[in-house]
mmCIF file of C-alpha atoms in Angstrom:
data_model
loop_
_atom_site.group_PDB
_atom_site.id
_atom_site.type_symbol
_atom_site.label_atom_id
_atom_site.label_comp_id
_atom_site.label_asym_id
_atom_site.label_seq_id
_atom_site.Cartn_x
_atom_site.Cartn_y
_atom_site.Cartn_z
ATOM 1 C CA MET R 53 -2.585 172.050 -146.975
ATOM 2 C CA THR R 54 0.568 171.363 -148.605
ATOM 3 C CA LEU R 55 3.515 173.844 -148.946
ATOM 4 C CA ALA R 56 3.012 173.951 -152.699
ATOM 5 C CA ALA R 57 -0.697 174.738 -152.331
ATOM 6 C CA ALA R 58 -0.111 177.252 -149.714
ATOM 7 C CA THR R 59 2.343 179.133 -152.085
ATOM 8 C CA ASP R 60 0.038 179.024 -154.890
ATOM 9 C CA LEU R 61 -2.806 180.418 -152.818
ATOM 10 C CA ALA R 62 -0.616 183.322 -151.632
ATOM 11 C CA SER R 63 0.453 183.868 -155.228
ATOM 12 C CA ALA R 64 -3.049 183.996 -156.384
ATOM 13 C CA THR R 65 -4.059 186.272 -153.578
ATOM 14 C CA ASN R 66 -1.154 188.511 -154.313
ATOM 15 C CA GLU R 67 -2.090 188.699 -157.963
ATOM 16 C CA HIS R 68 -5.720 189.499 -157.034
ATOM 17 C CA LEU R 69 -4.666 192.479 -154.768
ATOM 18 C CA ALA R 70 -2.447 193.864 -157.638
ATOM 19 C CA SER R 71 -5.330 193.713 -160.053
ATOM 20 C CA ILE R 72 -7.528 195.445 -157.232
ATOM 21 C CA SER R 73 -4.847 198.170 -157.028
ATOM 22 C CA ASN R 74 -4.635 198.653 -160.844
ATOM 23 C CA THR R 75 -8.374 198.941 -160.893
ATOM 24 C CA LEU R 76 -8.399 201.590 -158.096
ATOM 25 C CA ILE R 77 -5.551 203.540 -159.733
ATOM 26 C CA TYR R 78 -7.750 203.798 -162.938
ATOM 27 C CA SER R 79 -10.812 204.519 -160.878
ATOM 28 C CA SER R 80 -8.977 207.391 -159.063
ATOM 29 C CA MET R 81 -7.903 208.701 -162.641
ATOM 30 C CA ALA R 82 -11.530 208.914 -163.710
ATOM 31 C CA VAL R 83 -12.531 210.798 -160.646
ATOM 32 C CA TYR R 84 -9.722 213.122 -160.991
ATOM 33 C CA THR R 85 -10.753 213.775 -164.594
ATOM 34 C CA LEU R 86 -14.251 214.630 -163.272
ATOM 35 C CA ALA R 87 -12.593 216.977 -160.674
ATOM 36 C CA PHE R 88 -10.534 218.468 -163.404
ATOM 37 C CA PHE R 89 -13.712 219.548 -165.461
ATOM 38 C CA ALA R 90 -15.211 220.798 -162.269
ATOM 39 C CA TYR R 91 -12.141 223.087 -161.581
ATOM 40 C CA ILE R 92 -12.504 224.145 -165.286
ATOM 41 C CA ALA R 93 -16.029 224.947 -164.631
ATOM 42 C CA GLU R 94 -15.217 227.197 -161.568
ATOM 43 C CA TRP R 95 -12.662 229.347 -163.587
ATOM 44 C CA LEU R 96 -15.044 229.557 -166.525
ATOM 45 C CA PHE R 97 -17.875 230.680 -164.303
ATOM 46 C CA GLY R 98 -15.418 232.976 -162.227
ATOM 47 C CA SER R 99 -14.335 234.722 -165.505
ATOM 48 C CA ARG R 100 -17.779 236.039 -165.944
ATOM 49 C CA SER R 101 -17.813 237.607 -162.602
ATOM 50 C CA LYS R 102 -17.151 241.299 -161.943
ATOM 51 C CA VAL R 103 -16.700 240.596 -158.073
ATOM 52 C CA ALA R 104 -13.015 240.734 -158.337
ATOM 53 C CA ARG R 105 -12.998 244.191 -159.905
ATOM 54 C CA THR R 106 -15.521 245.387 -157.309
ATOM 55 C CA ALA R 107 -13.551 243.769 -154.507
ATOM 56 C CA ALA R 108 -10.433 245.539 -155.582
ATOM 57 C CA ALA R 109 -12.332 249.001 -155.933
ATOM 58 C CA LEU R 110 -13.796 248.379 -152.245
ATOM 59 C CA THR R 111 -10.153 248.240 -150.811
ATOM 60 C CA ALA R 112 -9.504 251.617 -151.904
ATOM 61 C CA ARG R 113 -12.329 252.960 -149.429
ATOM 62 C CA PRO R 114 -11.505 253.750 -145.706
ATOM 63 C CA THR R 115 -11.034 250.633 -143.748
ATOM 64 C CA THR R 116 -13.746 251.943 -141.254
ATOM 65 C CA ALA R 117 -16.264 251.583 -143.942
ATOM 66 C CA ALA R 118 -18.753 248.734 -143.727
ATOM 67 C CA ALA R 119 -18.112 246.175 -146.261
ATOM 68 C CA PRO R 120 -21.246 245.560 -148.195
ATOM 69 C CA ALA R 121 -22.502 242.257 -149.377
ATOM 70 C CA VAL R 122 -22.460 241.377 -153.148
ATOM 71 C CA THR R 123 -25.774 240.521 -154.603
ATOM 72 C CA VAL R 124 -25.398 238.061 -157.563
ATOM 73 C CA LYS R 125 -28.184 237.465 -159.917
ATOM 74 C CA GLN R 126 -29.485 233.949 -160.582
ATOM 75 C CA ALA R 127 -32.225 232.342 -162.535
ATOM 76 C CA GLY R 128 -35.466 232.844 -160.660
ATOM 77 C CA GLY R 129 -33.984 235.125 -157.891
ATOM 78 C CA THR R 130 -30.837 236.527 -156.495
ATOM 79 C CA ALA R 131 -28.261 235.015 -153.970
ATOM 80 C CA VAL R 132 -26.482 237.237 -151.644
ATOM 81 C CA LEU R 133 -22.693 236.323 -151.096
ATOM 82 C CA GLU R 134 -20.397 237.779 -148.415
ATOM 83 C CA ARG R 135 -17.934 240.170 -149.760
ATOM 84 C CA PRO R 136 -14.791 238.331 -150.735
ATOM 85 C CA LYS R 137 -11.988 238.491 -148.100
ATOM 86 C CA VAL R 138 -9.632 240.690 -149.230
ATOM 87 C CA VAL R 139 -6.118 240.874 -147.606
ATOM 88 C CA VAL R 140 -3.701 243.521 -148.364
ATOM 89 C CA ARG R 141 0.001 242.419 -148.148
ATOM 90 C CA SER R 142 2.302 245.356 -147.302
ATOM 91 C CA ALA R 143 6.159 245.079 -146.943
ATOM 92 C CA SER R 144 9.033 247.232 -147.405
ATOM 93 C CA GLY R 145 9.545 247.998 -151.255
ATOM 94 C CA ALA R 146 6.536 245.609 -152.173
ATOM 95 C CA ARG R 147 3.206 246.919 -153.795
ATOM 96 C CA ASP R 148 0.052 247.095 -151.719
ATOM 97 C CA VAL R 149 -2.068 244.859 -153.801
ATOM 98 C CA PRO R 150 -5.262 242.913 -152.689
ATOM 99 C CA ASP R 151 -5.704 239.134 -152.976
ATOM 100 C CA GLY R 152 -7.863 238.200 -155.724
ATOM 101 C CA PRO R 153 -11.037 236.535 -154.611
ATOM 102 C CA GLY R 154 -10.325 233.154 -155.849
ATOM 103 C CA ALA R 155 -10.860 230.930 -159.029
ATOM 104 C CA HIS R 156 -14.727 231.392 -158.706
ATOM 105 C CA GLY R 157 -14.302 235.179 -158.814
ATOM 106 C CA GLY R 158 -17.196 235.604 -156.293
ATOM 107 C CA ASP R 159 -19.637 233.906 -158.640
ATOM 108 C CA ALA R 160 -21.969 231.816 -156.680
ATOM 109 C CA GLN R 161 -22.204 229.123 -159.401
ATOM 110 C CA GLY R 162 -18.490 229.152 -159.897
ATOM 111 C CA ASP R 163 -18.025 228.711 -156.157
ATOM 112 C CA LEU R 164 -20.347 225.693 -156.305
ATOM 113 C CA TYR R 165 -18.407 223.964 -158.941
ATOM 114 C CA GLY R 166 -15.038 224.721 -156.810
ATOM 115 C CA ARG R 167 -16.502 222.989 -154.033
ATOM 116 C CA ILE R 168 -17.707 219.964 -156.060
ATOM 117 C CA ALA R 169 -14.209 219.917 -157.574
ATOM 118 C CA VAL R 170 -12.876 219.546 -153.934
ATOM 119 C CA SER R 171 -15.149 216.976 -152.997
ATOM 120 C CA LEU R 172 -14.157 215.072 -156.199
ATOM 121 C CA THR R 173 -10.543 215.618 -155.390
ATOM 122 C CA ALA R 174 -10.922 214.128 -151.791
ATOM 123 C CA LEU R 175 -12.921 211.190 -153.162
ATOM 124 C CA ALA R 176 -10.242 210.424 -155.791
ATOM 125 C CA PHE R 177 -7.524 210.959 -153.036
ATOM 126 C CA LEU R 178 -9.019 208.267 -151.060
ATOM 127 C CA VAL R 179 -9.533 205.797 -154.012
ATOM 128 C CA GLU R 180 -5.766 206.325 -154.993
ATOM 129 C CA LEU R 181 -4.775 205.840 -151.616
ATOM 130 C CA ALA R 182 -6.803 202.569 -151.480
ATOM 131 C CA GLY R 183 -4.839 201.662 -154.701
ATOM 132 C CA VAL R 184 -1.427 202.288 -153.107
ATOM 133 C CA ALA R 185 -2.400 200.323 -150.231
ATOM 134 C CA SER R 186 -3.576 197.392 -152.197
ATOM 135 C CA ARG R 187 -0.259 197.482 -154.215
ATOM 136 C CA ALA R 188 1.581 197.474 -150.855
ATOM 137 C CA ALA R 189 -0.540 194.365 -149.879
ATOM 138 C CA SER R 190 0.144 192.538 -153.016
ATOM 139 C CA VAL R 191 3.918 192.661 -152.524
ATOM 140 C CA GLN R 192 3.648 192.901 -148.698
ATOM 141 C CA ARG R 193 6.222 195.790 -148.535
ATOM 142 C CA ALA R 194 6.342 199.427 -148.725
ATOM 143 C CA PRO R 195 5.143 200.393 -152.243
ATOM 144 C CA TRP R 196 8.185 202.260 -153.319
ATOM 145 C CA GLY R 197 10.327 199.615 -154.976
ATOM 146 C CA ASN R 198 10.278 201.086 -158.502
ATOM 147 C CA MET R 199 9.157 204.208 -160.224
ATOM 148 C CA TYR R 200 5.603 203.191 -161.022
ATOM 149 C CA GLU R 201 5.100 202.659 -157.277
ATOM 150 C CA PHE R 202 6.638 205.942 -156.449
ATOM 151 C CA ASN R 203 4.704 207.781 -158.892
ATOM 152 C CA ILE R 204 1.373 206.811 -157.750
ATOM 153 C CA THR R 205 2.462 207.415 -154.133
ATOM 154 C CA PHE R 206 3.902 210.802 -155.088
ATOM 155 C CA SER R 207 0.659 212.024 -156.763
ATOM 156 C CA THR R 208 -1.195 210.850 -153.677
ATOM 157 C CA VAL R 209 0.964 212.549 -151.158
ATOM 158 C CA ALA R 210 0.839 215.658 -153.431
ATOM 159 C CA VAL R 211 -3.035 215.689 -153.258
ATOM 160 C CA GLY R 212 -3.080 214.865 -149.689
ATOM 161 C CA VAL R 213 -0.828 218.091 -149.006
ATOM 162 C CA TYR R 214 -3.159 220.257 -150.963
ATOM 163 C CA LEU R 215 -6.216 218.947 -149.158
ATOM 164 C CA ALA R 216 -4.412 219.433 -145.812
ATOM 165 C CA LEU R 217 -3.860 222.982 -146.506
ATOM 166 C CA LEU R 218 -7.452 223.362 -147.537
ATOM 167 C CA ALA R 219 -8.323 221.824 -144.124
ATOM 168 C CA LEU R 220 -6.072 224.320 -142.269
ATOM 169 C CA LYS R 221 -8.388 226.960 -144.003
ATOM 170 C CA LYS R 222 -5.485 228.329 -146.193
ATOM 171 C CA ASN R 223 -6.344 230.110 -149.401
ATOM 172 C CA VAL R 224 -4.991 227.503 -151.845
ATOM 173 C CA ARG R 225 -8.106 226.509 -153.924
ATOM 174 C CA TRP R 226 -6.369 228.336 -156.725
ATOM 175 C CA LEU R 227 -3.970 225.503 -156.826
ATOM 176 C CA GLY R 228 -6.620 222.805 -157.574
ATOM 177 C CA LEU R 229 -6.633 223.104 -161.389
ATOM 178 C CA PHE R 230 -2.869 223.117 -161.776
ATOM 179 C CA LEU R 231 -2.459 220.311 -159.310
ATOM 180 C CA ILE R 232 -5.049 217.917 -160.757
ATOM 181 C CA THR R 233 -3.631 218.593 -164.280
ATOM 182 C CA THR R 234 -0.183 217.402 -163.141
ATOM 183 C CA VAL R 235 -1.802 214.479 -161.208
ATOM 184 C CA LEU R 236 -3.355 213.144 -164.295
ATOM 185 C CA LEU R 237 -0.382 213.494 -166.416
ATOM 186 C CA ASP R 238 1.771 211.891 -163.535
ATOM 187 C CA LEU R 239 -0.629 208.759 -163.408
ATOM 188 C CA GLY R 240 -1.018 208.496 -167.101
ATOM 189 C CA LEU R 241 2.818 208.241 -167.258
ATOM 190 C CA ALA R 242 2.693 205.716 -164.455
ATOM 191 C CA VAL R 243 0.299 203.390 -166.047
ATOM 192 C CA THR R 244 1.399 203.612 -169.550
ATOM 193 C CA VAL R 245 5.187 203.975 -169.516
ATOM 194 C CA LEU R 246 6.441 203.187 -165.980
ATOM 195 C CA TYR R 247 4.096 200.300 -165.007
ATOM 196 C CA THR R 248 5.804 197.452 -163.474
ATOM 197 C CA ALA R 249 4.273 194.191 -162.277
ATOM 198 C CA SER R 250 4.330 193.476 -158.395
ATOM 199 C CA ASP R 251 7.659 191.912 -157.438
ATOM 200 C CA GLN R 252 9.762 191.722 -154.395
ATOM 201 C CA LEU R 253 12.785 193.879 -153.490
ATOM 202 C CA VAL R 254 16.348 193.213 -154.106
ATOM 203 C CA PRO R 255 18.343 192.554 -150.920
ATOM 204 C CA ALA R 256 19.900 195.885 -150.514
ATOM 205 C CA LEU R 257 16.289 197.346 -150.156
ATOM 206 C CA HIS R 258 15.310 195.263 -147.138
ATOM 207 C CA SER R 259 15.812 197.740 -144.522
ATOM 208 C CA TYR R 260 13.495 199.854 -142.123
ATOM 209 C CA TRP R 261 15.424 202.732 -143.814
ATOM 210 C CA LEU R 262 13.266 202.166 -146.830
ATOM 211 C CA TYR R 263 10.308 203.400 -144.818
ATOM 212 C CA ILE R 264 12.144 206.311 -143.355
ATOM 213 C CA HIS R 265 14.097 207.546 -146.556
ATOM 214 C CA VAL R 266 11.733 207.124 -149.168
ATOM 215 C CA SER R 267 8.903 208.302 -147.449
ATOM 216 C CA THR R 268 10.563 211.533 -146.563
ATOM 217 C CA ALA R 269 11.731 211.821 -150.092
ATOM 218 C CA ILE R 270 8.117 211.602 -151.386
ATOM 219 C CA PHE R 271 6.836 214.047 -148.865
ATOM 220 C CA CYS R 272 9.467 216.442 -149.705
ATOM 221 C CA GLY R 273 8.937 216.186 -153.329
ATOM 222 C CA ALA R 274 5.140 216.765 -153.034
ATOM 223 C CA VAL R 275 5.675 219.983 -150.876
ATOM 224 C CA PHE R 276 8.381 221.210 -153.233
ATOM 225 C CA TYR R 277 5.906 220.653 -156.217
ATOM 226 C CA VAL R 278 3.448 222.865 -154.325
ATOM 227 C CA GLY R 279 6.055 225.416 -153.809
ATOM 228 C CA ALA R 280 7.149 225.374 -157.509
ATOM 229 C CA VAL R 281 3.474 225.967 -158.729
ATOM 230 C CA ALA R 282 3.235 228.956 -156.349
ATOM 231 C CA THR R 283 6.484 230.255 -157.563
ATOM 232 C CA LEU R 284 5.545 229.978 -161.376
ATOM 233 C CA LEU R 285 2.202 231.654 -160.590
ATOM 234 C CA TYR R 286 4.072 234.370 -158.729
ATOM 235 C CA LEU R 287 6.184 235.212 -161.764
ATOM 236 C CA PHE R 288 3.125 235.524 -164.005
ATOM 237 C CA LYS R 289 1.171 237.587 -161.387
ATOM 238 C CA ASP R 290 4.259 239.939 -160.600
ATOM 239 C CA ALA R 291 4.640 240.531 -164.277
ATOM 240 C CA TYR R 292 0.830 241.323 -164.585
ATOM 241 C CA GLU R 293 1.115 243.757 -161.491
ATOM 242 C CA SER R 294 4.113 245.422 -162.956
ATOM 243 C CA LYS R 295 2.326 246.077 -166.209
ATOM 244 C CA LEU R 296 -0.567 247.592 -164.385
ATOM 245 C CA GLN R 297 1.779 249.738 -162.386
ATOM 246 C CA ALA R 298 3.329 251.085 -165.565
ATOM 247 C CA GLY R 299 0.180 252.010 -166.945
ATOM 248 C CA GLY R 300 -0.038 249.081 -169.525
ATOM 249 C CA LYS R 301 -3.096 247.082 -170.124
ATOM 250 C CA PRO R 302 -2.692 243.271 -170.051
ATOM 251 C CA GLY R 303 -4.845 241.097 -172.290
ATOM 252 C CA SER R 304 -8.445 240.141 -171.323
ATOM 253 C CA PHE R 305 -7.539 236.440 -170.643
ATOM 254 C CA ALA R 306 -4.521 237.431 -168.475
ATOM 255 C CA THR R 307 -6.676 239.853 -166.679
ATOM 256 C CA SER R 308 -9.451 237.279 -166.115
ATOM 257 C CA VAL R 309 -7.248 234.864 -164.671
ATOM 258 C CA LEU R 310 -4.609 236.698 -162.819
ATOM 259 C CA GLU R 311 -6.879 238.922 -161.085
ATOM 260 C CA ARG R 312 -8.343 236.302 -159.202
ATOM 261 C CA LEU R 313 -5.246 234.903 -157.958
ATOM 262 C CA PRO R 314 -3.605 236.176 -154.672
ATOM 263 C CA ALA R 315 -1.337 239.015 -154.767
ATOM 264 C CA SER R 316 2.289 238.539 -156.132
ATOM 265 C CA ALA R 317 3.671 239.253 -152.438
ATOM 266 C CA SER R 318 1.257 236.555 -151.089
ATOM 267 C CA LEU R 319 2.393 233.839 -153.690
ATOM 268 C CA ASP R 320 5.899 234.697 -153.058
ATOM 269 C CA LYS R 321 5.482 234.460 -149.362
ATOM 270 C CA PHE R 322 3.610 231.305 -149.563
ATOM 271 C CA ALA R 323 6.173 229.513 -151.915
ATOM 272 C CA TYR R 324 8.986 230.586 -149.580
ATOM 273 C CA ARG R 325 7.072 229.246 -146.367
ATOM 274 C CA VAL R 326 6.482 225.815 -147.825
ATOM 275 C CA ASN R 327 9.941 225.424 -149.431
ATOM 276 C CA ALA R 328 11.648 226.770 -146.247
ATOM 277 C CA ALA R 329 9.425 224.470 -144.072
ATOM 278 C CA VAL R 330 10.273 221.322 -145.966
ATOM 279 C CA PHE R 331 14.230 222.050 -146.500
ATOM 280 C CA PRO R 332 15.357 220.738 -143.135
ATOM 281 C CA LEU R 333 13.335 217.459 -143.857
ATOM 282 C CA TRP R 334 15.105 217.260 -147.253
ATOM 283 C CA THR R 335 18.534 217.599 -145.413
ATOM 284 C CA PHE R 336 17.184 214.696 -143.101
ATOM 285 C CA THR R 337 16.397 212.759 -146.182
ATOM 286 C CA ILE R 338 20.010 212.716 -147.681
ATOM 287 C CA ILE R 339 21.507 212.106 -144.098
ATOM 288 C CA ALA R 340 19.170 209.129 -144.009
ATOM 289 C CA GLY R 341 19.997 207.992 -147.396
ATOM 290 C CA ALA R 342 23.573 208.137 -146.398
ATOM 291 C CA ILE R 343 23.255 206.181 -143.416
ATOM 292 C CA TRP R 344 21.295 203.511 -145.480
ATOM 293 C CA ALA R 345 24.124 203.408 -147.988
ATOM 294 C CA GLY R 346 26.541 202.697 -145.157
ATOM 295 C CA ASP R 347 24.344 199.792 -144.114
ATOM 296 C CA ALA R 348 23.766 198.497 -147.417
ATOM 297 C CA TRP R 349 27.079 199.105 -149.353
ATOM 298 C CA GLY R 350 29.613 199.675 -146.612
ATOM 299 C CA ARG R 351 30.215 203.319 -147.593
ATOM 300 C CA TYR R 352 28.020 206.402 -146.499
ATOM 301 C CA TRP R 353 28.768 208.404 -149.713
ATOM 302 C CA ASN R 354 29.769 207.003 -153.149
ATOM 303 C CA TRP R 355 28.956 210.058 -155.395
ATOM 304 C CA ASP R 356 26.452 207.939 -157.080
ATOM 305 C CA PRO R 357 24.378 209.859 -159.701
ATOM 306 C CA LYS R 358 21.138 209.635 -157.416
ATOM 307 C CA GLU R 359 23.385 210.785 -154.405
ATOM 308 C CA THR R 360 24.879 213.492 -156.393
ATOM 309 C CA TRP R 361 21.853 215.208 -157.820
ATOM 310 C CA SER R 362 20.032 214.820 -154.391
ATOM 311 C CA PHE R 363 23.147 216.959 -153.138
ATOM 312 C CA ILE R 364 22.727 219.433 -156.196
ATOM 313 C CA THR R 365 19.138 219.875 -155.184
ATOM 314 C CA TRP R 366 19.866 220.631 -151.802
ATOM 315 C CA VAL R 367 22.554 223.167 -152.719
ATOM 316 C CA ALA R 368 19.917 224.773 -155.014
ATOM 317 C CA TYR R 369 17.402 225.165 -152.579
ATOM 318 C CA ALA R 370 19.938 226.383 -149.942
ATOM 319 C CA CYS R 371 20.864 229.120 -152.526
ATOM 320 C CA TYR R 372 17.144 230.099 -152.969
ATOM 321 C CA LEU R 373 16.731 230.265 -149.153
ATOM 322 C CA HIS R 374 19.701 232.348 -148.971
ATOM 323 C CA ALA R 375 18.813 234.415 -151.893
ATOM 324 C CA ARG R 376 15.356 235.127 -150.153
ATOM 325 C CA ALA R 377 17.202 236.762 -147.189
ATOM 326 C CA THR R 378 19.486 238.848 -149.609
ATOM 327 C CA ALA R 379 17.973 242.263 -150.328
ATOM 328 C CA GLY R 380 19.448 242.271 -154.263
ATOM 329 C CA TRP R 381 17.927 238.763 -154.836
ATOM 330 C CA LYS R 382 14.527 238.963 -153.376
ATOM 331 C CA GLY R 383 11.558 238.595 -155.809
ATOM 332 C CA ARG R 384 11.957 237.144 -159.350
ATOM 333 C CA LYS R 385 15.687 236.434 -159.089
ATOM 334 C CA ALA R 386 14.967 234.153 -156.072
ATOM 335 C CA ALA R 387 11.888 232.873 -157.719
ATOM 336 C CA TYR R 388 13.937 231.663 -160.852
ATOM 337 C CA LEU R 389 16.437 229.790 -158.326
ATOM 338 C CA ALA R 390 13.237 227.834 -156.747
ATOM 339 C CA LEU R 391 12.223 227.001 -160.270
ATOM 340 C CA LEU R 392 15.860 225.821 -160.935
ATOM 341 C CA ALA R 393 16.078 223.834 -157.590
ATOM 342 C CA PHE R 394 12.811 222.063 -158.446
ATOM 343 C CA GLY R 395 14.011 221.432 -161.878
ATOM 344 C CA CYS R 396 16.959 219.662 -160.287
ATOM 345 C CA TRP R 397 14.659 217.552 -158.050
ATOM 346 C CA LEU R 398 12.784 216.461 -161.247
ATOM 347 C CA PHE R 399 15.824 215.436 -162.802
ATOM 348 C CA ASN R 400 17.150 213.598 -159.941
ATOM 349 C CA TYR R 401 13.866 211.389 -160.066
ATOM 350 C CA TYR R 402 13.077 211.050 -163.777
ATOM 351 C CA GLY R 403 16.328 211.941 -165.637
ATOM 352 C CA VAL R 404 18.552 209.956 -163.232
ATOM 353 C CA ASN R 405 16.358 206.965 -162.880
ATOM 354 C CA ILE R 406 15.885 206.653 -166.663
ATOM 355 C CA PHE R 407 18.865 207.777 -168.355
ATOM 356 C CA VAL R 408 21.826 207.169 -166.011
ATOM 357 C CA SER R 409 22.933 203.881 -164.365
ATOM 358 C CA GLY R 410 24.147 203.882 -160.812
ATOM 359 C CA LYS R 411 23.876 201.968 -157.661
ATOM 360 C CA HIS R 412 20.148 203.225 -157.438
ATOM 361 C CA SER R 413 19.335 201.568 -160.872
ATOM 362 C CA TYR R 414 18.385 198.296 -159.072
ATOM 363 C CA ALA R 415 14.553 198.840 -159.445
ATOM 364 C CA GLY R 416 14.588 199.640 -163.323
ATOM 365 C CA VAL R 417 11.347 201.607 -163.920
#
């Protein structure tokens, strides 16, 4: 085989792999859509359940009392569910409020749809992961050379973090609907606006630091996203609990949705833990980027827009973590800082890449 023929064969193979990658990404979007509707069904059936209110009433009983089962009527018979696990979070200055039973609200059919949704999410994750791997094979490098590749990898990692938390038996299924909605928006933006054909990297990116720096940045962003969703829900749940505590009566929609979420203290603690856990890795990401910049450009720090906003994001999260340790800034004030910090991360990715020129603009979109 001549060199030209070998080159043509390699090019055709890469184009075929890129086509397979595109097909897999679109297929994952289809499965994610099915998961989205399953999560919707879980919330809808859960809204008709009275188990959340029953569970809340049961927590007022002495802790030594036996926890009765919950009988749910179904067509043609009844199904007996275990009483939803209620965990009371008590802390100094915090409310003693039980965690909600989850999106399914204790409803058997709602729980079934929730399990189906998680299964579909796992299937879509595997399909999307195969799409990312095919994209990498088509260019024979890490699939992080432009915003399209970063987007599809970011959404894959975000779903992977969610599934990993579920596998660790964490109470995070309530996150599913919000996550999948965002993933569909992210992939829709990727395939319509940000799509870039497979191509080789510019010389500056040919380094093992690509695997270290970019992979950690993607993982940090995925975990920050999970923390931001929990923080946002905390603000809603805290306002809901405050209104109840003041004797007010929230609307039926707010009651139906928010009573099934974990208590505000639980959401606040969860958001803090994930942000605090990944913050050292974000610090490492910035340091790794500086080392890579020294190898590629001869200077460790150039105050490039991407570098500057990475540092601003680091400062914002550092302020949030410090606020959590300061009595007067706990709660809602710290939550606002967390959302501001994640907003800085989002602008660092979308705003800087699209609207600001700098040394990191070599990949376009």
